[in-house]
């Protein structure tokens, strides 16, 4: 989006009523009468703001419904998915898109490795011990003979029965920390 389009977008959504209509349409398609009722406004006021949104290419009519009186009513929906606004140059936008692509690609890789680990662990397990059996068997600390806390039992059960989940959580944690460090090292003007 260029600067002129951004200015038009902010001018359009700068009105509280226009913004509230836009949010309502993201929830579900609506006709002006439904919007007027939901926002406690007049039909004329709703039409004014719908025209502003339509001129800014934020919404569009997708259907026409007929009321019980036979009056045609346009059904409006947003043109785009929810907006994500980024301030900066096109180079910054390209860098952000590249970073997001890499992060989501790595997240997919972590997920795949976790699934493989879970499959291997499930294949290697020859006994029928379930997570509840693990909790019951490990309810006492071997060193002191005292009962474990519920947290200790759950962590033990997860570590013993779901290595895929543990690997996934570890991978997501490492990915999050490394992404945060990468962003922290970037020049302040790029952030």
Short mmCIF file of N, CA and C in Angstrom, two decimals:
data_model
loop_
_atom_site.label_atom_id
_atom_site.label_comp_id
_atom_site.label_asym_id
_atom_site.label_seq_id
_atom_site.Cartn_x
_atom_site.Cartn_y
_atom_site.Cartn_z
N UNK A 1 0.85 -1.16 0.00
CA UNK A 1 0.00 0.00 0.00
C UNK A 1 0.91 1.23 0.00
N UNK A 2 0.62 2.16 -0.90
CA UNK A 2 1.44 3.37 -0.94
C UNK A 2 0.92 4.40 0.06
N UNK A 3 1.60 5.53 0.13
CA UNK A 3 1.28 6.53 1.15
C UNK A 3 -0.13 7.10 0.98
N UNK A 4 -0.55 7.35 -0.26
CA UNK A 4 -1.89 7.90 -0.50
C UNK A 4 -2.97 6.91 -0.04
N UNK A 5 -2.76 5.64 -0.34
CA UNK A 5 -3.72 4.62 0.10
C UNK A 5 -3.76 4.52 1.62
N UNK A 6 -2.60 4.63 2.25
CA UNK A 6 -2.54 4.57 3.71
C UNK A 6 -3.28 5.74 4.33
N UNK A 7 -3.10 6.94 3.78
CA UNK A 7 -3.79 8.12 4.29
C UNK A 7 -5.30 7.93 4.17
N UNK A 8 -5.74 7.44 3.00
CA UNK A 8 -7.18 7.20 2.80
C UNK A 8 -7.71 6.17 3.79
N UNK A 9 -6.93 5.12 4.03
CA UNK A 9 -7.34 4.10 4.98
C UNK A 9 -7.52 4.69 6.37
N UNK A 10 -6.55 5.46 6.83
CA UNK A 10 -6.64 6.04 8.16
C UNK A 10 -7.76 7.07 8.26
N UNK A 11 -7.97 7.85 7.20
CA UNK A 11 -9.07 8.80 7.21
C UNK A 11 -10.41 8.07 7.28
N UNK A 12 -10.52 6.98 6.56
CA UNK A 12 -11.77 6.22 6.55
C UNK A 12 -12.02 5.58 7.91
N UNK A 13 -11.03 4.91 8.45
CA UNK A 13 -11.22 4.20 9.72
C UNK A 13 -11.06 5.12 10.92
N UNK A 14 -10.77 6.40 10.67
CA UNK A 14 -10.63 7.36 11.76
C UNK A 14 -11.95 7.66 12.44
N UNK A 15 -13.03 7.46 11.75
CA UNK A 15 -14.36 7.66 12.33
C UNK A 15 -14.71 6.42 13.16
N UNK A 16 -15.16 6.64 14.38
CA UNK A 16 -15.49 5.52 15.24
C UNK A 16 -16.61 4.67 14.66
N UNK A 17 -17.62 5.32 14.09
CA UNK A 17 -18.75 4.58 13.52
C UNK A 17 -18.29 3.73 12.34
N UNK A 18 -17.46 4.31 11.47
CA UNK A 18 -16.96 3.55 10.31
C UNK A 18 -16.14 2.36 10.78
N UNK A 19 -15.30 2.57 11.77
CA UNK A 19 -14.48 1.49 12.30
C UNK A 19 -15.35 0.39 12.91
N UNK A 20 -16.37 0.78 13.66
CA UNK A 20 -17.25 -0.22 14.29
C UNK A 20 -18.01 -1.01 13.24
N UNK A 21 -18.44 -0.36 12.16
CA UNK A 21 -19.11 -1.08 11.06
C UNK A 21 -18.15 -2.08 10.44
N UNK A 22 -16.93 -1.63 10.21
CA UNK A 22 -15.91 -2.51 9.61
C UNK A 22 -15.68 -3.74 10.49
N UNK A 23 -15.59 -3.53 11.79
CA UNK A 23 -15.41 -4.66 12.72
C UNK A 23 -16.61 -5.60 12.70
N UNK A 24 -17.82 -5.04 12.66
CA UNK A 24 -19.04 -5.86 12.61
C UNK A 24 -19.03 -6.74 11.36
N UNK A 25 -18.61 -6.17 10.23
CA UNK A 25 -18.60 -6.93 8.98
C UNK A 25 -17.54 -8.03 8.99
N UNK A 26 -16.51 -7.87 9.80
CA UNK A 26 -15.51 -8.94 9.92
C UNK A 26 -16.07 -10.11 10.71
N UNK A 27 -17.06 -9.86 11.56
CA UNK A 27 -17.68 -10.95 12.31
C UNK A 27 -18.57 -11.80 11.41
N UNK A 28 -19.38 -11.13 10.59
CA UNK A 28 -20.24 -11.84 9.64
C UNK A 28 -20.84 -10.84 8.67
N UNK A 29 -21.20 -11.28 7.46
CA UNK A 29 -21.83 -10.37 6.49
C UNK A 29 -23.14 -9.81 7.06
N UNK A 30 -23.42 -8.55 6.74
CA UNK A 30 -24.61 -7.91 7.28
C UNK A 30 -25.21 -6.96 6.25
N UNK A 31 -26.49 -6.70 6.41
CA UNK A 31 -27.19 -5.68 5.64
C UNK A 31 -27.22 -4.41 6.49
N UNK A 32 -27.42 -3.25 5.86
CA UNK A 32 -27.41 -1.99 6.62
C UNK A 32 -28.37 -1.97 7.81
N UNK A 33 -29.54 -2.55 7.69
CA UNK A 33 -30.49 -2.53 8.80
C UNK A 33 -29.93 -3.27 10.02
N UNK A 34 -29.26 -4.40 9.80
CA UNK A 34 -28.65 -5.13 10.91
C UNK A 34 -27.54 -4.31 11.57
N UNK A 35 -26.77 -3.61 10.75
CA UNK A 35 -25.72 -2.75 11.29
C UNK A 35 -26.30 -1.60 12.10
N UNK A 36 -27.39 -1.01 11.58
CA UNK A 36 -28.04 0.09 12.30
C UNK A 36 -28.54 -0.37 13.66
N UNK A 37 -29.11 -1.56 13.71
CA UNK A 37 -29.60 -2.10 14.98
C UNK A 37 -28.43 -2.40 15.93
N UNK A 38 -27.41 -3.05 15.40
CA UNK A 38 -26.27 -3.44 16.24
C UNK A 38 -25.53 -2.23 16.79
N UNK A 39 -25.47 -1.14 16.02
CA UNK A 39 -24.70 0.03 16.43
C UNK A 39 -25.58 1.16 16.95
N UNK A 40 -26.88 0.90 17.06
CA UNK A 40 -27.83 1.90 17.54
C UNK A 40 -27.67 3.21 16.75
N UNK A 41 -27.82 3.09 15.44
CA UNK A 41 -27.65 4.23 14.55
C UNK A 41 -28.79 4.24 13.53
N UNK A 42 -28.82 5.28 12.71
CA UNK A 42 -29.86 5.37 11.67
C UNK A 42 -29.36 4.68 10.40
N UNK A 43 -30.29 4.28 9.56
CA UNK A 43 -29.95 3.66 8.27
C UNK A 43 -29.15 4.65 7.42
N UNK A 44 -29.55 5.93 7.42
CA UNK A 44 -28.85 6.94 6.63
C UNK A 44 -27.39 7.06 7.07
N UNK A 45 -27.17 7.09 8.36
CA UNK A 45 -25.81 7.19 8.89
C UNK A 45 -24.99 5.95 8.50
N UNK A 46 -25.60 4.79 8.61
CA UNK A 46 -24.92 3.53 8.23
C UNK A 46 -24.55 3.57 6.75
N UNK A 47 -25.48 3.99 5.88
CA UNK A 47 -25.20 4.07 4.44
C UNK A 47 -24.03 5.03 4.16
N UNK A 48 -23.99 6.14 4.85
CA UNK A 48 -22.90 7.10 4.67
C UNK A 48 -21.55 6.43 4.96
N UNK A 49 -21.46 5.72 6.06
CA UNK A 49 -20.20 5.07 6.45
C UNK A 49 -19.90 3.87 5.57
N UNK A 50 -20.93 3.15 5.13
CA UNK A 50 -20.70 2.04 4.20
C UNK A 50 -20.12 2.57 2.89
N UNK A 51 -20.63 3.70 2.42
CA UNK A 51 -20.09 4.29 1.18
C UNK A 51 -18.62 4.66 1.35
N UNK A 52 -18.26 5.21 2.52
CA UNK A 52 -16.85 5.54 2.78
C UNK A 52 -15.99 4.28 2.73
N UNK A 53 -16.47 3.21 3.36
CA UNK A 53 -15.71 1.96 3.37
C UNK A 53 -15.60 1.36 1.97
N UNK A 54 -16.68 1.46 1.21
CA UNK A 54 -16.68 0.90 -0.14
C UNK A 54 -15.75 1.70 -1.06
N UNK A 55 -15.75 3.04 -0.93
CA UNK A 55 -14.85 3.88 -1.74
C UNK A 55 -13.39 3.61 -1.41
N UNK A 56 -13.11 3.23 -0.17
CA UNK A 56 -11.73 2.91 0.23
C UNK A 56 -11.37 1.46 -0.09
N UNK A 57 -12.25 0.75 -0.77
CA UNK A 57 -12.04 -0.67 -1.14
C UNK A 57 -11.80 -1.56 0.07
N UNK A 58 -12.50 -1.26 1.17
CA UNK A 58 -12.39 -2.09 2.36
C UNK A 58 -13.55 -3.08 2.47
N UNK A 59 -14.69 -2.75 1.86
CA UNK A 59 -15.84 -3.66 1.86
C UNK A 59 -16.43 -3.71 0.46
N UNK A 60 -17.29 -4.69 0.26
CA UNK A 60 -17.99 -4.80 -1.02
C UNK A 60 -19.32 -5.51 -0.80
N UNK A 61 -20.31 -5.19 -1.62
CA UNK A 61 -21.56 -5.94 -1.54
C UNK A 61 -21.36 -7.29 -2.24
N UNK A 62 -21.87 -8.35 -1.63
CA UNK A 62 -21.70 -9.68 -2.22
C UNK A 62 -23.01 -10.35 -2.59
N UNK A 63 -24.10 -9.78 -2.09
CA UNK A 63 -25.39 -10.41 -2.34
C UNK A 63 -26.46 -9.35 -2.13
N UNK A 64 -27.66 -9.67 -2.57
CA UNK A 64 -28.81 -8.81 -2.33
C UNK A 64 -29.90 -9.66 -1.70
N UNK A 65 -30.37 -9.19 -0.56
CA UNK A 65 -31.48 -9.86 0.11
C UNK A 65 -32.72 -9.01 -0.07
N UNK A 66 -33.86 -9.65 0.07
CA UNK A 66 -35.13 -8.94 -0.01
C UNK A 66 -35.80 -9.02 1.35
N UNK A 67 -36.25 -7.85 1.83
CA UNK A 67 -36.95 -7.82 3.11
C UNK A 67 -38.36 -8.37 2.92
N UNK A 68 -39.07 -8.49 4.02
CA UNK A 68 -40.45 -8.98 3.95
C UNK A 68 -41.31 -8.04 3.11
N UNK A 69 -40.94 -6.77 3.04
CA UNK A 69 -41.68 -5.78 2.25
C UNK A 69 -41.24 -5.77 0.79
N UNK A 70 -40.27 -6.59 0.43
CA UNK A 70 -39.78 -6.65 -0.94
C UNK A 70 -38.69 -5.65 -1.25
N UNK A 71 -38.17 -4.97 -0.23
CA UNK A 71 -37.09 -3.99 -0.43
C UNK A 71 -35.76 -4.72 -0.59
N UNK A 72 -35.01 -4.31 -1.62
CA UNK A 72 -33.69 -4.92 -1.83
C UNK A 72 -32.70 -4.33 -0.84
N UNK A 73 -31.88 -5.22 -0.25
CA UNK A 73 -30.84 -4.78 0.70
C UNK A 73 -29.54 -5.46 0.30
N UNK A 74 -28.49 -4.66 0.16
CA UNK A 74 -27.18 -5.22 -0.15
C UNK A 74 -26.58 -5.84 1.10
N UNK A 75 -25.89 -6.96 0.91
CA UNK A 75 -25.17 -7.63 1.98
C UNK A 75 -23.70 -7.29 1.80
N UNK A 76 -23.08 -6.76 2.84
CA UNK A 76 -21.69 -6.30 2.77
C UNK A 76 -20.74 -7.24 3.51
N UNK A 77 -19.54 -7.37 2.94
CA UNK A 77 -18.46 -8.13 3.58
C UNK A 77 -17.15 -7.37 3.37
N UNK A 78 -16.15 -7.62 4.22
CA UNK A 78 -14.83 -7.01 4.00
C UNK A 78 -14.19 -7.58 2.74
N UNK A 79 -13.41 -6.75 2.05
CA UNK A 79 -12.71 -7.19 0.85
C UNK A 79 -11.52 -8.07 1.22
N UNK A 80 -10.88 -7.75 2.35
CA UNK A 80 -9.66 -8.45 2.77
C UNK A 80 -9.90 -9.14 4.11
N UNK A 81 -8.95 -10.04 4.42
CA UNK A 81 -8.90 -10.58 5.76
C UNK A 81 -8.54 -9.43 6.69
N UNK A 82 -8.57 -9.63 8.00
CA UNK A 82 -8.20 -8.54 8.91
C UNK A 82 -6.88 -7.90 8.48
N UNK A 83 -6.83 -6.58 8.58
CA UNK A 83 -5.67 -5.83 8.12
C UNK A 83 -4.51 -5.92 9.09
N UNK A 84 -3.31 -6.02 8.55
CA UNK A 84 -2.08 -5.88 9.32
C UNK A 84 -1.36 -4.69 8.72
N UNK A 85 -1.13 -3.69 9.55
CA UNK A 85 -0.51 -2.47 9.07
C UNK A 85 0.91 -2.41 9.57
N UNK A 86 1.83 -2.16 8.65
CA UNK A 86 3.25 -2.06 8.98
C UNK A 86 3.75 -0.72 8.48
N UNK A 87 4.39 0.03 9.36
CA UNK A 87 4.96 1.30 8.96
C UNK A 87 6.42 1.07 8.59
N UNK A 88 6.80 1.56 7.47
CA UNK A 88 8.18 1.42 7.05
C UNK A 88 8.27 1.37 5.55
N UNK A 89 9.46 1.17 5.07
CA UNK A 89 9.69 1.13 3.64
C UNK A 89 9.32 -0.24 3.08
N UNK A 90 9.34 -0.32 1.76
CA UNK A 90 9.08 -1.62 1.12
C UNK A 90 10.17 -2.62 1.49
N UNK A 91 11.38 -2.12 1.68
CA UNK A 91 12.48 -3.00 2.10
C UNK A 91 12.18 -3.62 3.47
N UNK A 92 11.65 -2.79 4.39
CA UNK A 92 11.28 -3.30 5.71
C UNK A 92 10.19 -4.36 5.59
N UNK A 93 9.20 -4.11 4.74
CA UNK A 93 8.12 -5.07 4.55
C UNK A 93 8.65 -6.38 3.99
N UNK A 94 9.58 -6.28 3.04
CA UNK A 94 10.18 -7.50 2.47
C UNK A 94 10.94 -8.27 3.54
N UNK A 95 11.68 -7.54 4.41
CA UNK A 95 12.43 -8.20 5.48
C UNK A 95 11.48 -8.88 6.46
N UNK A 96 10.39 -8.22 6.79
CA UNK A 96 9.41 -8.81 7.72
C UNK A 96 8.78 -10.06 7.10
N UNK A 97 8.41 -9.98 5.82
CA UNK A 97 7.84 -11.16 5.16
C UNK A 97 8.82 -12.31 5.09
N UNK A 98 10.09 -11.99 4.82
CA UNK A 98 11.12 -13.03 4.77
C UNK A 98 11.29 -13.68 6.15
N UNK A 99 11.34 -12.83 7.18
CA UNK A 99 11.51 -13.35 8.55
C UNK A 99 10.32 -14.24 8.93
N UNK A 100 9.11 -13.78 8.64
CA UNK A 100 7.93 -14.59 8.96
C UNK A 100 7.93 -15.91 8.19
N UNK A 101 8.32 -15.87 6.93
CA UNK A 101 8.38 -17.10 6.14
C UNK A 101 9.37 -18.09 6.74
N UNK A 102 10.52 -17.58 7.16
CA UNK A 102 11.52 -18.46 7.77
C UNK A 102 11.04 -19.03 9.10
N UNK A 103 10.44 -18.17 9.93
CA UNK A 103 9.97 -18.64 11.23
C UNK A 103 8.89 -19.70 11.06
N UNK A 104 7.92 -19.44 10.16
CA UNK A 104 6.87 -20.43 9.98
C UNK A 104 7.39 -21.70 9.31
N UNK A 105 8.39 -21.56 8.44
CA UNK A 105 9.01 -22.74 7.85
C UNK A 105 9.71 -23.58 8.90
N UNK A 106 10.46 -22.91 9.78
CA UNK A 106 11.14 -23.63 10.85
C UNK A 106 10.14 -24.25 11.83
N UNK A 107 9.05 -23.54 12.09
CA UNK A 107 8.01 -24.08 12.96
C UNK A 107 7.40 -25.35 12.35
N UNK A 108 7.20 -25.34 11.05
CA UNK A 108 6.73 -26.54 10.37
C UNK A 108 7.73 -27.68 10.49
N UNK A 109 9.03 -27.36 10.37
CA UNK A 109 10.07 -28.37 10.52
C UNK A 109 10.09 -28.95 11.93
N UNK A 110 9.98 -28.08 12.92
CA UNK A 110 9.93 -28.54 14.32
C UNK A 110 8.73 -29.45 14.53
N UNK A 111 7.60 -29.07 13.96
CA UNK A 111 6.39 -29.89 14.09
C UNK A 111 6.58 -31.27 13.46
N UNK A 112 7.17 -31.29 12.28
CA UNK A 112 7.41 -32.56 11.59
C UNK A 112 8.36 -33.45 12.39
N UNK A 113 9.45 -32.89 12.88
CA UNK A 113 10.41 -33.66 13.68
C UNK A 113 9.74 -34.18 14.95
N UNK A 114 8.89 -33.36 15.56
CA UNK A 114 8.17 -33.79 16.77
C UNK A 114 7.24 -34.95 16.48
N UNK A 115 6.55 -34.88 15.35
CA UNK A 115 5.67 -35.99 14.97
C UNK A 115 6.45 -37.27 14.72
N UNK A 116 7.59 -37.13 14.06
CA UNK A 116 8.43 -38.31 13.80
C UNK A 116 8.93 -38.89 15.13
N UNK A 117 9.36 -38.03 16.05
CA UNK A 117 9.82 -38.50 17.36
C UNK A 117 8.69 -39.21 18.10
N UNK A 118 7.51 -38.65 18.03
CA UNK A 118 6.36 -39.27 18.69
C UNK A 118 6.06 -40.64 18.06
N UNK A 119 6.14 -40.74 16.73
CA UNK A 119 5.90 -42.00 16.04
C UNK A 119 6.95 -43.04 16.42
N UNK A 120 8.19 -42.62 16.45
CA UNK A 120 9.28 -43.55 16.80
C UNK A 120 9.10 -44.02 18.25
N UNK A 121 8.78 -43.09 19.15
CA UNK A 121 8.59 -43.46 20.55
C UNK A 121 7.41 -44.41 20.71
N UNK A 122 6.34 -44.16 19.97
CA UNK A 122 5.17 -45.04 20.06
C UNK A 122 5.49 -46.42 19.50
N UNK A 123 6.29 -46.47 18.43
CA UNK A 123 6.67 -47.75 17.83
C UNK A 123 7.60 -48.53 18.75
N UNK A 124 8.48 -47.82 19.45
CA UNK A 124 9.46 -48.48 20.31
C UNK A 124 8.86 -48.97 21.61
N UNK A 125 7.75 -48.40 22.01
CA UNK A 125 7.12 -48.79 23.26
C UNK A 125 6.39 -50.11 23.05
N UNK A 126 6.85 -51.13 23.73
CA UNK A 126 6.24 -52.44 23.55
C UNK A 126 5.27 -52.77 24.67
N UNK A 127 5.37 -52.05 25.79
CA UNK A 127 4.45 -52.34 26.89
C UNK A 127 3.19 -51.52 26.72
N UNK A 128 2.15 -51.89 27.46
CA UNK A 128 0.88 -51.19 27.39
C UNK A 128 0.75 -50.16 28.50
N UNK A 129 1.84 -49.64 28.99
CA UNK A 129 1.79 -48.66 30.07
C UNK A 129 1.23 -47.36 29.52
N UNK A 130 0.18 -46.87 30.15
CA UNK A 130 -0.42 -45.60 29.73
C UNK A 130 0.08 -44.49 30.63
N UNK A 131 -0.27 -43.27 30.29
CA UNK A 131 0.15 -42.13 31.09
C UNK A 131 -0.34 -42.23 32.52
N UNK A 132 -1.56 -42.75 32.73
CA UNK A 132 -2.08 -42.85 34.10
C UNK A 132 -1.31 -43.90 34.89
N UNK A 133 -0.84 -44.97 34.21
CA UNK A 133 -0.03 -45.98 34.89
C UNK A 133 1.30 -45.37 35.33
N UNK A 134 1.87 -44.52 34.47
CA UNK A 134 3.14 -43.88 34.79
C UNK A 134 2.96 -42.99 36.02
N UNK A 135 1.85 -42.24 36.06
CA UNK A 135 1.59 -41.38 37.21
C UNK A 135 1.44 -42.21 38.47
N UNK A 136 0.70 -43.30 38.39
CA UNK A 136 0.47 -44.14 39.56
C UNK A 136 1.79 -44.78 40.03
N UNK A 137 2.61 -45.25 39.05
CA UNK A 137 3.86 -45.89 39.42
C UNK A 137 4.87 -44.91 39.99
N UNK A 138 4.82 -43.67 39.55
CA UNK A 138 5.83 -42.71 40.00
C UNK A 138 5.28 -41.75 41.03
N UNK A 139 4.27 -42.17 41.77
CA UNK A 139 3.66 -41.26 42.73
C UNK A 139 4.50 -41.06 43.98
N UNK A 140 5.55 -41.84 44.16
CA UNK A 140 6.44 -41.66 45.32
C UNK A 140 7.85 -41.38 44.85
N UNK A 141 8.49 -40.50 45.54
CA UNK A 141 9.87 -40.16 45.24
C UNK A 141 10.76 -41.33 45.66
N UNK A 142 11.64 -41.79 44.77
CA UNK A 142 12.48 -42.93 45.13
C UNK A 142 13.46 -42.62 46.25
N UNK A 143 13.91 -41.39 46.35
CA UNK A 143 14.92 -41.07 47.36
C UNK A 143 14.31 -40.96 48.75
N UNK A 144 13.18 -40.30 48.88
CA UNK A 144 12.64 -40.03 50.21
C UNK A 144 11.41 -40.86 50.54
N UNK A 145 10.79 -41.47 49.55
CA UNK A 145 9.57 -42.23 49.79
C UNK A 145 8.36 -41.32 49.96
N UNK A 146 8.52 -39.99 49.80
CA UNK A 146 7.40 -39.07 49.94
C UNK A 146 6.67 -38.95 48.60
N UNK A 147 5.38 -38.68 48.67
CA UNK A 147 4.62 -38.54 47.42
C UNK A 147 5.07 -37.30 46.64
N UNK A 148 5.06 -37.44 45.31
CA UNK A 148 5.34 -36.31 44.42
C UNK A 148 4.13 -35.39 44.41
N UNK A 149 4.35 -34.17 43.98
CA UNK A 149 3.22 -33.27 43.77
C UNK A 149 2.56 -33.64 42.45
N UNK A 150 1.36 -33.12 42.24
CA UNK A 150 0.65 -33.39 40.99
C UNK A 150 1.46 -32.89 39.80
N UNK A 151 2.10 -31.73 39.95
CA UNK A 151 2.93 -31.18 38.88
C UNK A 151 4.06 -32.14 38.52
N UNK A 152 4.75 -32.69 39.54
CA UNK A 152 5.83 -33.64 39.29
C UNK A 152 5.31 -34.86 38.54
N UNK A 153 4.14 -35.34 38.93
CA UNK A 153 3.55 -36.50 38.27
C UNK A 153 3.22 -36.21 36.81
N UNK A 154 2.64 -35.03 36.54
CA UNK A 154 2.27 -34.68 35.17
C UNK A 154 3.50 -34.49 34.30
N UNK A 155 4.51 -33.81 34.81
CA UNK A 155 5.74 -33.62 34.04
C UNK A 155 6.38 -34.96 33.75
N UNK A 156 6.43 -35.83 34.75
CA UNK A 156 6.99 -37.17 34.54
C UNK A 156 6.23 -37.94 33.49
N UNK A 157 4.91 -37.86 33.53
CA UNK A 157 4.08 -38.57 32.55
C UNK A 157 4.32 -38.02 31.15
N UNK A 158 4.41 -36.70 31.01
CA UNK A 158 4.64 -36.11 29.70
C UNK A 158 6.01 -36.51 29.17
N UNK A 159 7.03 -36.43 30.03
CA UNK A 159 8.38 -36.78 29.59
C UNK A 159 8.49 -38.25 29.20
N UNK A 160 7.78 -39.10 29.89
CA UNK A 160 7.88 -40.53 29.60
C UNK A 160 6.97 -40.97 28.47
N UNK A 161 5.82 -40.31 28.31
CA UNK A 161 4.86 -40.83 27.33
C UNK A 161 4.72 -39.98 26.08
N UNK A 162 5.12 -38.70 26.09
CA UNK A 162 4.93 -37.84 24.93
C UNK A 162 6.20 -37.08 24.57
N UNK A 163 7.21 -37.78 24.07
CA UNK A 163 8.45 -37.07 23.71
C UNK A 163 8.25 -36.10 22.56
N UNK A 164 7.27 -36.35 21.71
CA UNK A 164 6.99 -35.43 20.60
C UNK A 164 6.57 -34.07 21.10
N UNK A 165 5.73 -34.04 22.14
CA UNK A 165 5.28 -32.77 22.71
C UNK A 165 6.45 -32.03 23.34
N UNK A 166 7.26 -32.76 24.08
CA UNK A 166 8.42 -32.15 24.73
C UNK A 166 9.36 -31.57 23.67
N UNK A 167 9.62 -32.32 22.61
CA UNK A 167 10.50 -31.86 21.54
C UNK A 167 9.90 -30.64 20.85
N UNK A 168 8.59 -30.66 20.61
CA UNK A 168 7.93 -29.52 19.98
C UNK A 168 8.05 -28.26 20.85
N UNK A 169 7.75 -28.39 22.14
CA UNK A 169 7.84 -27.24 23.04
C UNK A 169 9.27 -26.71 23.13
N UNK A 170 10.23 -27.62 23.17
CA UNK A 170 11.64 -27.21 23.20
C UNK A 170 12.00 -26.48 21.91
N UNK A 171 11.58 -27.01 20.78
CA UNK A 171 11.86 -26.37 19.49
C UNK A 171 11.23 -25.00 19.37
N UNK A 172 9.98 -24.86 19.82
CA UNK A 172 9.30 -23.57 19.77
C UNK A 172 10.00 -22.57 20.69
N UNK A 173 10.44 -23.02 21.84
CA UNK A 173 11.15 -22.14 22.76
C UNK A 173 12.46 -21.66 22.14
N UNK A 174 13.23 -22.56 21.58
CA UNK A 174 14.50 -22.19 20.94
C UNK A 174 14.24 -21.25 19.77
N UNK A 175 13.23 -21.55 18.97
CA UNK A 175 12.89 -20.70 17.83
C UNK A 175 12.47 -19.30 18.29
N UNK A 176 11.68 -19.22 19.34
CA UNK A 176 11.24 -17.92 19.87
C UNK A 176 12.41 -17.10 20.39
N UNK A 177 13.29 -17.74 21.16
CA UNK A 177 14.44 -17.03 21.72
C UNK A 177 15.37 -16.57 20.61
N UNK A 178 15.64 -17.44 19.63
CA UNK A 178 16.56 -17.05 18.56
C UNK A 178 15.96 -15.94 17.70
N UNK A 179 14.66 -15.95 17.47
CA UNK A 179 14.01 -14.87 16.71
C UNK A 179 14.07 -13.56 17.48
N UNK A 180 13.83 -13.63 18.78
CA UNK A 180 13.90 -12.42 19.62
C UNK A 180 15.31 -11.85 19.62
N UNK A 181 16.32 -12.71 19.72
CA UNK A 181 17.70 -12.24 19.70
C UNK A 181 18.05 -11.63 18.34
N UNK A 182 17.58 -12.24 17.27
CA UNK A 182 17.83 -11.72 15.93
C UNK A 182 17.22 -10.32 15.79
N UNK A 183 15.99 -10.16 16.25
CA UNK A 183 15.33 -8.86 16.16
C UNK A 183 16.00 -7.82 17.05
N UNK A 184 16.49 -8.24 18.19
CA UNK A 184 17.16 -7.31 19.11
C UNK A 184 18.48 -6.82 18.54
N UNK A 185 19.15 -7.61 17.73
CA UNK A 185 20.44 -7.25 17.16
C UNK A 185 20.32 -6.34 15.94
N UNK A 186 19.13 -6.29 15.35
CA UNK A 186 18.94 -5.47 14.16
C UNK A 186 19.08 -3.99 14.51
N UNK A 187 19.35 -3.19 13.52
CA UNK A 187 19.48 -1.76 13.72
C UNK A 187 18.16 -1.19 14.19
N UNK A 188 18.19 -0.24 15.14
CA UNK A 188 16.95 0.36 15.64
C UNK A 188 16.12 1.01 14.55
N UNK A 189 16.73 1.53 13.50
CA UNK A 189 15.98 2.19 12.43
C UNK A 189 15.14 1.21 11.63
N UNK A 190 15.47 -0.07 11.66
CA UNK A 190 14.74 -1.06 10.89
C UNK A 190 13.55 -1.59 11.67
N UNK A 191 13.59 -1.53 13.00
CA UNK A 191 12.51 -2.05 13.82
C UNK A 191 11.27 -1.24 13.74
#
